[in-house]
Amino acid sequence: MGDVVQVRLERMAEEVEDLERRGLFSRAELDSIVRRRRDFEFRLKRPSPLKSDFLAYIHYERSLEALRLLRKRTDNTKRKTKSKSKRIKSISDWAGVSRILTLYKSASSRFKGDLSLWFSYLEFCRQVNHAARMKKALAEAIRFHPKVPGLWIYAAAWEFDHNLNVDAARALMQSGLRSCPKSQDLWLEYLRMELTFLAKLCARKLTLGHNMPTGAGTDKWKEENAGDSFMALSTDAETTSTSSEDPFWKKGLLMLRIIYRGAVDAMPDSLHLRKGFLEILSAANLGDTDQLNNEIMADLRRHFSKDEAFWDWLARLQIGDVKDLKALTSDEAASKIKKAAEVYEEAVENMPTGRMFSFYAKFWTDVLCEPGLNMLPESGCNEFNFASSLVKVYQQAESGGCLTERLACDYVRCHVEIGNLKEARELAERLCSGSHFSGSGELWVLRASVELKWVTCEPSLFGKETLESLLCIVKRAAEKVPVSEAEDLWLLALKIFLNDKGYFEKLFKMAVFAIAKSSGDGTAIARAIISSTLQKDGIRHARDMYKRFVSLPRPSLELFKFCIELEFNLASFGNDCSSLANVRKLYESAVGFYPQDKELWRQYYIMETKVGTSGTANAVYWRARKTLEADLNSR
């Protein structure tokens, strides 16, 4: 191994001497460079070199090459001020790049499956403009990863942009589509490439058309240039736009139509693909593509009329980005919003589903919440009408039986945000009382928060009857909603009743009962109650609280850990002499419920090593070992 490394270092001798002769690096710097290269070479000659070894070597060589180029430019600048002679390129000008390319080739050969390494290799080839190595690297990368669309796109883009070889780029795209027929990115980039090529041909035609002689000499000019390889040129009037009657444009549209048909045949159920085609065509703004746009739109309506996402996209297409409406006049913005609303109305009429109403409501919410859309009252689109339109959507969904849980919650929030607290309160009560949403924890939380807002706005209403009403809401929610789904409601109730001892005690009993009968995890609620009690009434009452919770059937491990941490902190500060005994009791209860938890035993042992004796720590260790080994043998 050492002999191989020595041979490689000796091959660098001429390069090192050239760098010193040209004054780009000092002798000390070159000695350091040789030492670093020797270290890297030995790392690569190990039986199984790591990818990080290659990457570190490549990073060092690229940094070194960047420094050499910087010093070379500085040296050339100084030389130009003294003389006009140019320095002839020597071995150091290409040896660094050659070494980096060799390292990339070795790394990619060893780690063939690493796509990031392949793309880094290709990108370096492109940066140093090494066409021969780029071709080989692309061929190898595609050979090992023929199912990666990004490689085909990269290769075609390089042929198209760098080599200006449209035929090779087209062949690569078509080969890629044969290997990855279901790749949307490949189809869209193929269309984009053909459109780009078509735009270049149109620009060439237009430029040559403007340069044509006009008048009596036009016919003679055409005859003289009839044998050229360029296509036949139109007159000046005809070159100002590409018409569907132009044979050249017909061929272009035929190519675009063929690509679209091929993509649709490969992925008949892809809405994203068709949308991408339309977006690319509209962004290209190239000639008369209305016919193709209409074909794609008709195809979309035919195949996706039962897809809510299609209708949402179609409606949003009428207005573009909601933020852009601020730049329009009130009448223009109102017209666009009206067109979008008409599409949504058609959608909910043809397909009244909860998802469709969600899209419709989201549209009005975006319009309503966008700052700066201050429409004039005479335009018919003022803020009040936006809000009423949103409420109307929710009403349509409710009357049509399409109100989902998410829509129901948004319905209540909508009334709250526009200031209709009375309507929000009545709606929340009606929805929670019905059979369809009575099990929704989020809706019960909304109902409680609306009740709280209602009494907050009317301080005279806040009293014993209000607290009793809120407690009743929590009780009814506990009967219908699992604890794990109504945590926010319990935490809200805890904040409300924290300063009233009687109601807090009632809430605590309700929480214990709810957690006991529920199969879900009520740790968050128990922790909140214990923490609140500790801050308000002290550790004695907090202990009474957590003892009640840990005595319930199957208490959670997280609850045990919380209580252990609480008692251990008190023991550490020395505030309570009984805390250490309580910590041991809690650990014993926890390992009784969760004897197979290794982390729990480990924490128990660490605690004894810190505050206990060697005897108690060893006892915990041997108990843990015996329990865990018995469990392992039973398996």
XYZ file of C-alpha atoms in Angstrom:
635
model
C 0.000 0.000 0.000
C 2.830 2.389 0.843
C 4.512 1.733 -2.493
C 1.357 2.626 -4.416
C 0.947 5.865 -2.454
C 4.602 6.744 -3.027
C 4.240 6.227 -6.790
C 1.233 8.520 -6.877
C 3.054 11.204 -4.937
C 6.040 10.985 -7.261
C 3.733 11.582 -10.219
C 2.794 14.904 -8.616
C 6.413 16.065 -8.475
C 6.344 17.870 -11.799
C 3.149 19.713 -10.847
C 4.608 20.743 -7.480
C 7.777 22.023 -9.121
C 5.723 24.027 -11.630
C 3.695 25.637 -8.840
C 6.902 26.655 -7.062
C 8.552 27.898 -10.279
C 5.580 30.104 -11.097
C 5.547 31.498 -7.573
C 1.962 30.529 -6.796
C 2.880 28.582 -3.619
C 5.854 28.739 -1.310
C 8.043 25.752 -0.426
C 6.465 25.479 3.040
C 2.968 25.502 1.536
C 3.910 22.843 -0.991
C 5.363 20.627 1.779
C 2.074 20.940 3.637
C 0.128 20.099 0.470
C 2.205 16.961 -0.120
C 1.692 15.828 3.497
C -2.065 16.318 3.268
C -2.218 14.427 -0.034
C -0.191 11.578 1.446
C -2.666 11.321 4.345
C -5.631 11.308 1.976
C -4.026 8.711 -0.303
C -3.372 6.373 2.620
C -7.005 6.735 3.732
C -8.219 5.815 0.252
C -5.929 2.771 0.155
C -7.574 1.160 3.145
C -9.434 -2.133 2.503
C -12.802 -0.352 2.757
C -12.484 3.413 2.375
C -15.474 5.474 3.442
C -17.386 7.889 1.287
C -16.382 10.644 3.691
C -12.720 9.928 2.845
C -13.352 10.609 -0.836
C -15.460 13.683 -0.107
C -12.845 15.142 2.250
C -10.110 14.639 -0.353
C -12.286 16.178 -3.094
C -13.184 19.141 -0.887
C -9.505 19.770 -0.135
C -8.469 19.577 -3.783
C -11.312 21.858 -4.897
C -10.360 24.437 -2.256
C -6.735 24.171 -3.329
C -7.662 24.627 -6.998
C -9.778 27.680 -6.153
C -6.800 29.199 -4.278
C -4.478 28.472 -7.223
C -6.864 30.180 -9.656
C -7.149 33.212 -7.394
C -3.372 33.582 -7.115
C -2.964 32.979 -10.836
C -5.389 35.828 -11.664
C -3.537 38.127 -9.279
C -0.211 37.162 -10.860
C -1.575 37.718 -14.368
C -2.871 41.146 -13.400
C 0.542 42.181 -12.145
C 2.212 40.736 -15.242
C -0.101 42.695 -17.590
C 0.902 45.973 -15.970
C 4.564 45.230 -16.748
C 4.338 43.556 -20.139
C 1.745 42.454 -22.638
C 3.064 38.883 -22.878
C 0.824 36.034 -21.744
C 2.086 33.075 -19.753
C 1.868 29.751 -21.561
C -0.246 27.134 -19.793
C 1.720 24.471 -17.953
C 1.018 21.218 -16.119
C -0.280 22.925 -12.964
C -3.132 24.501 -14.973
C -4.813 21.180 -15.608
C -3.368 18.715 -13.088
C -5.646 19.822 -10.238
C -8.842 19.473 -12.266
C -7.667 16.121 -13.597
C -7.030 14.859 -10.058
C -10.475 15.966 -8.867
C -12.149 14.251 -11.809
C -10.197 11.054 -11.062
C -11.308 11.194 -7.434
C -14.934 11.678 -8.444
C -14.692 8.743 -10.852
C -13.205 6.481 -8.171
C -15.805 7.541 -5.611
C -18.759 7.067 -7.970
C -17.415 3.663 -9.044
C -17.239 2.506 -5.437
C -20.503 4.117 -4.306
C -22.651 3.615 -7.390
C -25.944 4.005 -5.574
C -25.234 7.477 -4.155
C -27.158 9.903 -6.357
C -25.897 13.005 -4.561
C -22.330 11.940 -5.383
C -23.212 11.433 -9.053
C -24.846 14.850 -9.309
C -21.859 16.485 -7.583
C -19.596 14.742 -10.123
C -21.722 15.941 -13.041
C -21.946 19.468 -11.734
C -18.167 19.697 -11.392
C -17.743 18.468 -14.973
C -20.124 21.188 -16.091
C -18.343 23.898 -14.090
C -14.916 23.059 -15.538
C -16.458 22.609 -18.999
C -15.001 19.115 -19.483
C -17.279 17.799 -22.231
C -15.561 14.436 -22.732
C -15.684 13.517 -19.060
C -19.254 14.831 -18.790
C -20.427 12.459 -21.512
C -18.775 9.480 -19.843
C -20.097 10.428 -16.399
C -23.634 10.895 -17.720
C -23.524 7.551 -19.512
C -22.340 5.761 -16.379
C -24.832 7.510 -14.109
C -27.748 6.660 -16.403
C -26.530 3.077 -16.759
C -26.596 2.592 -12.990
C -29.760 4.672 -12.385
C -32.021 4.383 -15.436
C -35.143 4.909 -13.301
C -34.117 8.325 -11.974
C -35.864 11.023 -14.052
C -33.562 13.752 -12.801
C -30.553 12.212 -14.540
C -32.330 12.074 -17.899
C -33.440 15.696 -17.484
C -29.918 16.779 -16.511
C -28.402 14.991 -19.503
C -30.941 16.428 -21.948
C -30.516 19.934 -20.536
C -26.750 19.687 -20.941
C -27.050 18.576 -24.569
C -29.640 21.270 -25.282
C -28.028 24.224 -23.505
C -24.317 23.448 -23.667
C -23.847 21.405 -26.838
C -26.789 23.012 -28.685
C -27.655 19.505 -29.880
C -31.432 19.373 -30.010
C -31.546 15.932 -31.611
C -29.413 14.412 -28.838
C -31.478 16.150 -26.154
C -34.700 14.906 -27.734
C -33.305 11.361 -27.969
C -32.329 11.450 -24.290
C -35.766 12.684 -23.270
C -37.467 9.949 -25.272
C -35.157 7.284 -23.839
C -35.899 8.603 -20.385
C -39.628 8.410 -21.017
C -39.275 4.802 -22.127
C -37.487 4.038 -18.840
C -39.711 6.240 -16.647
C -43.083 6.528 -18.446
C -44.841 7.544 -15.211
C -42.587 10.497 -14.441
C -44.528 13.760 -14.527
C -41.334 15.796 -14.307
C -39.937 14.129 -17.427
C -43.064 14.800 -19.485
C -43.249 18.417 -18.348
C -39.564 19.061 -18.982
C -39.868 17.438 -22.405
C -42.687 19.853 -23.258
C -40.694 22.771 -21.852
C -37.671 21.804 -23.957
C -39.687 21.565 -27.158
C -41.347 24.895 -26.434
C -37.951 26.481 -25.815
C -36.663 25.087 -29.112
C -39.790 26.305 -30.880
C -39.340 29.768 -29.364
C -35.748 29.877 -30.614
C -36.840 28.899 -34.111
C -39.564 31.549 -34.057
C -37.037 34.159 -32.915
C -34.663 33.127 -35.705
C -37.464 33.286 -38.248
C -38.576 36.680 -37.000
C -35.028 38.039 -37.036
C -34.338 36.827 -40.547
C -37.709 38.071 -41.674
C -36.927 41.570 -40.431
C -33.658 41.455 -42.328
C -35.294 40.480 -45.612
C -35.360 43.083 -48.379
C -38.786 44.504 -49.071
C -40.478 45.834 -52.163
C -39.441 44.873 -55.684
C -36.326 42.969 -54.567
C -38.133 40.584 -52.243
C -38.951 37.901 -54.817
C -35.417 37.970 -56.206
C -34.009 37.597 -52.643
C -36.235 34.589 -52.010
C -35.129 32.926 -55.229
C -31.473 33.472 -54.380
C -31.890 31.975 -50.931
C -34.241 29.138 -51.882
C -31.504 26.554 -51.380
C -30.646 27.604 -47.815
C -31.102 25.159 -44.949
C -33.382 27.608 -43.127
C -37.121 27.287 -43.516
C -39.080 29.421 -45.996
C -39.647 32.885 -44.640
C -42.850 34.894 -44.653
C -43.260 38.524 -45.538
C -42.782 41.210 -42.917
C -46.470 41.394 -42.150
C -46.685 37.660 -41.603
C -43.668 37.410 -39.312
C -45.107 39.647 -36.659
C -47.065 36.717 -35.196
C -47.240 32.956 -35.467
C -50.564 31.900 -36.894
C -52.197 28.487 -36.923
C -52.183 28.745 -40.746
C -48.373 28.888 -40.808
C -46.955 25.454 -41.819
C -44.045 25.944 -39.452
C -46.341 26.654 -36.529
C -48.551 23.708 -37.507
C -45.558 21.396 -37.150
C -44.767 22.897 -33.768
C -48.325 22.461 -32.523
C -48.355 18.900 -33.831
C -45.221 18.132 -31.800
C -46.747 19.653 -28.656
C -49.959 17.727 -29.207
C -48.034 14.462 -29.632
C -46.190 15.052 -26.357
C -49.434 15.811 -24.569
C -51.173 12.712 -25.933
C -48.209 10.547 -24.956
C -48.243 11.949 -21.432
C -51.990 11.433 -21.065
C -51.745 7.852 -22.304
C -48.945 7.152 -19.820
C -50.727 8.804 -16.861
C -54.453 9.084 -17.588
C -55.352 9.848 -13.944
C -52.864 12.629 -13.279
C -54.472 16.022 -12.767
C -51.124 17.587 -11.870
C -49.695 16.621 -15.269
C -52.424 18.363 -17.256
C -52.258 21.416 -15.031
C -48.511 21.543 -15.573
C -48.976 21.428 -19.351
C -51.400 24.354 -19.240
C -49.137 26.401 -16.970
C -46.124 25.837 -19.229
C -48.078 26.731 -22.359
C -49.468 29.909 -20.829
C -46.051 30.929 -19.473
C -44.428 30.379 -22.882
C -46.799 32.921 -24.515
C -45.809 31.571 -27.887
C -48.082 31.997 -30.867
C -51.607 30.676 -31.232
C -51.935 27.907 -28.620
C -55.604 28.555 -27.857
C -56.670 25.427 -29.724
C -54.318 23.214 -27.705
C -55.304 24.977 -24.477
C -58.965 24.360 -25.240
C -58.257 20.700 -25.956
C -56.485 20.274 -22.633
C -59.234 22.119 -20.771
C -61.932 19.989 -22.414
C -59.940 16.897 -21.525
C -59.731 18.064 -17.925
C -63.474 18.645 -17.698
C -64.176 15.277 -19.257
C -61.920 13.228 -17.000
C -61.861 15.196 -13.728
C -65.352 16.633 -13.374
C -65.764 14.463 -10.252
C -62.531 15.646 -8.661
C -62.882 18.454 -6.131
C -59.250 19.536 -6.608
C -59.926 20.190 -10.310
C -62.807 22.546 -9.569
C -60.762 24.353 -6.933
C -57.908 24.809 -9.399
C -60.309 25.935 -12.141
C -61.883 28.552 -9.885
C -58.532 29.820 -8.634
C -57.443 30.093 -12.249
C -59.972 32.912 -12.704
C -58.237 35.158 -10.164
C -54.646 33.877 -10.108
C -52.989 34.843 -6.830
C -55.302 36.565 -4.357
C -52.502 39.018 -3.503
C -52.489 40.267 -7.090
C -56.072 41.510 -6.734
C -54.848 44.487 -4.719
C -53.147 45.898 -7.800
C -56.437 45.968 -9.751
C -59.275 48.417 -9.630
C -62.260 47.521 -7.501
C -64.412 46.680 -10.521
C -61.735 44.451 -12.081
C -61.118 42.630 -8.810
C -64.852 42.237 -8.215
C -65.271 40.776 -11.708
C -62.530 38.201 -11.144
C -63.894 37.226 -7.733
C -67.380 36.885 -9.199
C -66.108 34.554 -11.950
C -64.308 32.379 -9.412
C -67.429 32.248 -7.224
C -69.501 31.166 -10.219
C -67.145 28.257 -10.837
C -67.396 27.229 -7.192
C -71.197 27.469 -7.335
C -71.214 25.204 -10.380
C -68.932 22.792 -8.551
C -71.013 22.516 -5.372
C -74.132 22.109 -7.486
C -72.660 19.247 -9.513
C -70.680 17.702 -6.684
C -71.966 18.669 -3.203
C -69.310 17.089 -0.977
C -67.660 18.186 2.225
C -64.291 18.551 0.507
C -65.787 20.756 -2.220
C -67.404 23.028 0.344
C -64.069 23.165 2.196
C -62.358 24.461 -0.953
C -65.148 26.999 -1.475
C -64.937 28.229 2.115
C -61.148 28.432 1.910
C -61.478 30.662 -1.154
C -63.705 33.172 0.608
C -61.500 33.013 3.707
C -58.424 33.893 1.642
C -60.248 36.798 0.019
C -61.623 38.009 3.338
C -58.292 37.765 5.184
C -56.139 39.346 2.472
C -55.190 42.828 3.717
C -55.604 45.647 1.253
C -58.680 44.357 -0.590
C -60.708 47.428 0.236
C -63.394 47.292 -2.422
C -65.678 50.218 -3.085
C -69.243 49.710 -1.842
C -70.678 50.288 -5.319
C -68.656 47.366 -6.682
C -70.797 44.975 -4.708
C -67.767 43.358 -3.082
C -67.253 45.093 0.219
C -66.004 43.343 3.329
C -69.481 42.666 4.690
C -70.437 40.821 1.520
C -67.262 38.755 1.680
C -68.167 37.649 5.196
C -71.792 36.971 4.316
C -70.686 34.956 1.285
C -68.508 32.825 3.528
C -71.349 32.256 5.976
C -73.615 31.355 3.069
C -71.195 28.607 2.007
C -71.316 27.060 5.469
C -75.105 27.311 5.471
C -75.268 25.545 2.101
C -73.024 22.782 3.409
C -75.152 22.334 6.519
C -78.454 22.311 4.644
C -77.048 19.848 2.096
C -75.795 17.471 4.776
C -72.170 18.015 3.726
C -70.928 19.605 6.922
C -67.797 17.798 8.087
C -66.205 18.161 11.515
C -63.590 20.531 10.117
C -66.227 22.613 8.343
C -68.352 22.717 11.487
C -65.451 24.070 13.540
C -64.611 26.619 10.845
C -68.296 27.592 10.736
C -68.233 28.473 14.422
C -64.893 30.293 14.109
C -66.230 32.289 11.189
C -69.061 33.703 13.311
C -66.604 34.493 16.112
C -64.153 36.292 13.822
C -66.796 38.480 12.210
C -68.181 39.378 15.636
C -71.408 37.335 15.628
C -70.894 35.851 19.095
C -74.586 35.187 19.640
C -74.870 33.220 16.394
C -71.607 31.381 17.179
C -72.909 30.419 20.632
C -76.202 29.114 19.288
C -74.499 27.277 16.433
C -71.939 25.580 18.708
C -74.680 24.478 21.079
C -76.767 23.097 18.206
C -73.883 21.216 16.634
C -72.685 19.720 19.933
C -76.208 18.673 20.858
C -76.729 16.856 17.559
C -75.740 13.253 17.091
C -73.316 13.867 14.228
C -70.698 16.039 15.979
C -71.347 15.291 19.634
C -68.088 13.311 19.815
C -65.877 16.080 18.431
C -63.424 17.274 21.066
C -62.433 20.312 19.017
C -66.049 21.420 18.702
C -66.604 21.127 22.446
C -63.500 23.240 23.036
C -64.903 25.837 20.670
C -68.212 25.815 22.465
C -66.534 26.391 25.832
C -64.314 29.158 24.440
C -67.329 30.845 22.808
C -69.195 30.730 26.106
C -66.201 32.281 27.823
C -65.973 35.035 25.191
C -69.681 35.660 25.581
C -69.476 36.250 29.341
C -66.223 38.207 28.941
C -67.982 40.667 26.659
C -70.756 40.948 29.249
C -69.018 41.025 32.661
C -72.383 41.369 34.379
C -73.226 37.828 33.239
C -70.147 36.293 34.901
C -71.216 34.613 38.120
C -72.084 31.319 39.729
C -74.620 30.426 37.045
C -72.000 30.975 34.330
C -69.439 28.783 36.093
C -72.097 26.118 36.574
C -72.939 26.299 32.879
C -69.280 25.957 31.870
C -68.816 23.039 34.245
C -71.870 21.407 32.724
C -70.342 21.762 29.253
C -67.147 20.067 30.449
C -69.164 17.284 32.065
C -71.187 16.635 28.921
C -68.025 16.675 26.821
C -66.373 14.169 29.194
C -69.310 11.818 28.688
C -69.061 11.888 24.891
C -65.428 12.620 24.030
C -62.379 10.528 25.050
C -59.923 12.288 27.325
C -57.120 12.145 24.765
C -59.260 14.047 22.238
C -60.505 16.699 24.682
C -57.244 17.747 26.334
C -57.605 21.356 25.190
C -61.083 21.524 26.736
C -59.839 20.230 30.090
C -56.903 22.628 30.100
C -59.221 25.540 29.275
C -61.558 24.503 32.091
C -58.592 24.285 34.457
C -57.709 27.925 33.737
C -61.316 28.993 34.305
C -61.874 27.173 37.623
C -58.361 27.462 39.061
C -59.234 30.270 41.499
C -62.489 28.732 42.712
C -61.712 25.928 45.170
C -65.146 24.341 45.057
C -65.406 24.149 41.293
C -61.741 23.111 41.011
C -62.435 20.151 43.308
C -65.417 19.179 41.172
C -63.304 19.438 38.030
C -60.620 17.253 39.633
C -63.133 14.521 40.484
C -64.540 14.672 36.959
C -61.026 14.372 35.514
C -60.196 11.333 37.681
C -63.419 9.635 36.648
C -62.930 10.489 32.961
C -59.323 9.226 32.898
C -60.310 6.045 34.760
C -63.028 5.071 32.286
C -61.149 6.240 29.185
C -58.767 4.016 27.251
C -56.795 7.069 26.123
C -53.873 8.760 27.820
C -54.819 11.576 30.203
C -51.259 12.375 31.314
C -51.345 15.960 30.079
C -54.490 16.697 32.075
C -53.161 15.011 35.217
C -49.857 16.894 34.966
C -51.655 20.215 34.540
C -53.842 19.585 37.588
C -50.899 18.484 39.751
C -48.762 21.465 38.672
C -51.579 23.927 39.321
C -52.225 22.446 42.747
C -48.519 22.553 43.618
C -48.290 26.253 42.753
C -51.540 27.149 44.469
C -51.761 24.917 47.555
C -48.323 23.367 48.025
C -46.741 19.917 47.867
C -49.084 18.193 50.346
C -52.149 18.790 48.225
C -50.194 18.008 45.064
C -49.236 14.610 46.551
C -52.857 13.869 47.287
C -53.661 14.688 43.684
C -50.972 12.529 42.066
C -51.629 9.613 44.411
C -55.198 9.566 43.167
C -54.017 9.558 39.543
C -51.327 6.857 39.929
C -53.797 4.635 41.789
C -56.042 4.521 38.725
C -55.985 1.386 36.530
C -52.885 1.304 34.317
C -51.383 4.778 34.908
C -49.057 5.956 32.162
C -45.286 5.754 32.428
C -45.029 9.459 31.601
C -47.148 10.291 34.646
C -44.857 8.237 36.877
C -41.805 10.017 35.472
C -43.414 13.413 36.067
C -44.211 12.619 39.686
C -40.733 11.133 40.249
C -39.122 14.271 38.860
C -41.294 16.446 41.077
C -40.356 14.562 44.257
C -36.689 14.207 43.288
C -36.371 17.966 42.769
C -37.778 18.558 46.238
C -35.347 15.991 47.686
C -32.417 17.661 45.889
C -33.270 21.049 47.394
C -33.761 19.483 50.822
C -37.163 21.068 51.260
C -38.910 17.845 52.277
C -37.361 14.879 54.061
C -40.058 12.489 52.863
C -39.461 13.224 49.172
C -36.738 10.580 48.759
C -38.968 7.899 50.228
C -41.747 8.976 47.889
C -39.367 8.759 44.923
C -38.573 5.119 45.810
C -42.275 4.323 46.229
C -43.030 5.813 42.819
C -40.180 3.881 41.180
C -41.417 0.664 42.777
C -44.932 1.280 41.501
C -43.628 2.163 38.052
C -41.448 -0.957 37.676
C -44.385 -2.965 38.927
C -46.498 -1.738 36.018
C -43.651 -1.579 33.454
C -41.086 -4.242 34.441
C -39.712 -4.590 30.888
C -38.790 -0.935 30.455
C -34.963 -0.841 30.445
C -34.763 2.948 30.600
C -36.943 3.016 33.728
C -34.656 0.514 35.494
C -31.606 2.493 34.376
C -32.988 5.733 35.811
C -33.901 3.934 39.057
C -30.327 2.614 39.346
C -28.772 6.031 38.594
C -30.969 7.623 41.245
C -29.788 5.109 43.867
C -26.142 5.627 42.929
C -26.585 9.371 43.480
C -28.610 9.542 46.669
C -28.669 5.975 47.965
C -26.036 3.529 49.136
C -24.056 0.920 47.265
C -26.335 -1.736 48.730
C -29.545 -0.136 47.461
C -27.990 0.518 44.043
C -26.769 -3.100 43.737
C -30.177 -4.389 44.792
C -31.868 -2.392 42.032
C -29.248 -3.584 39.508
C -29.700 -7.285 40.261
C -33.496 -6.992 40.340
C -33.440 -5.290 36.934
C -31.089 -7.908 35.495
C -33.178 -10.794 36.822
C -36.455 -9.270 35.562
C -35.166 -8.424 32.097
C -33.435 -11.802 31.639
C -36.590 -13.632 32.681
C -38.580 -11.625 30.166
C -36.001 -12.386 27.452
C -36.080 -16.139 28.214
C -39.873 -16.204 28.146
C -39.790 -14.957 24.571
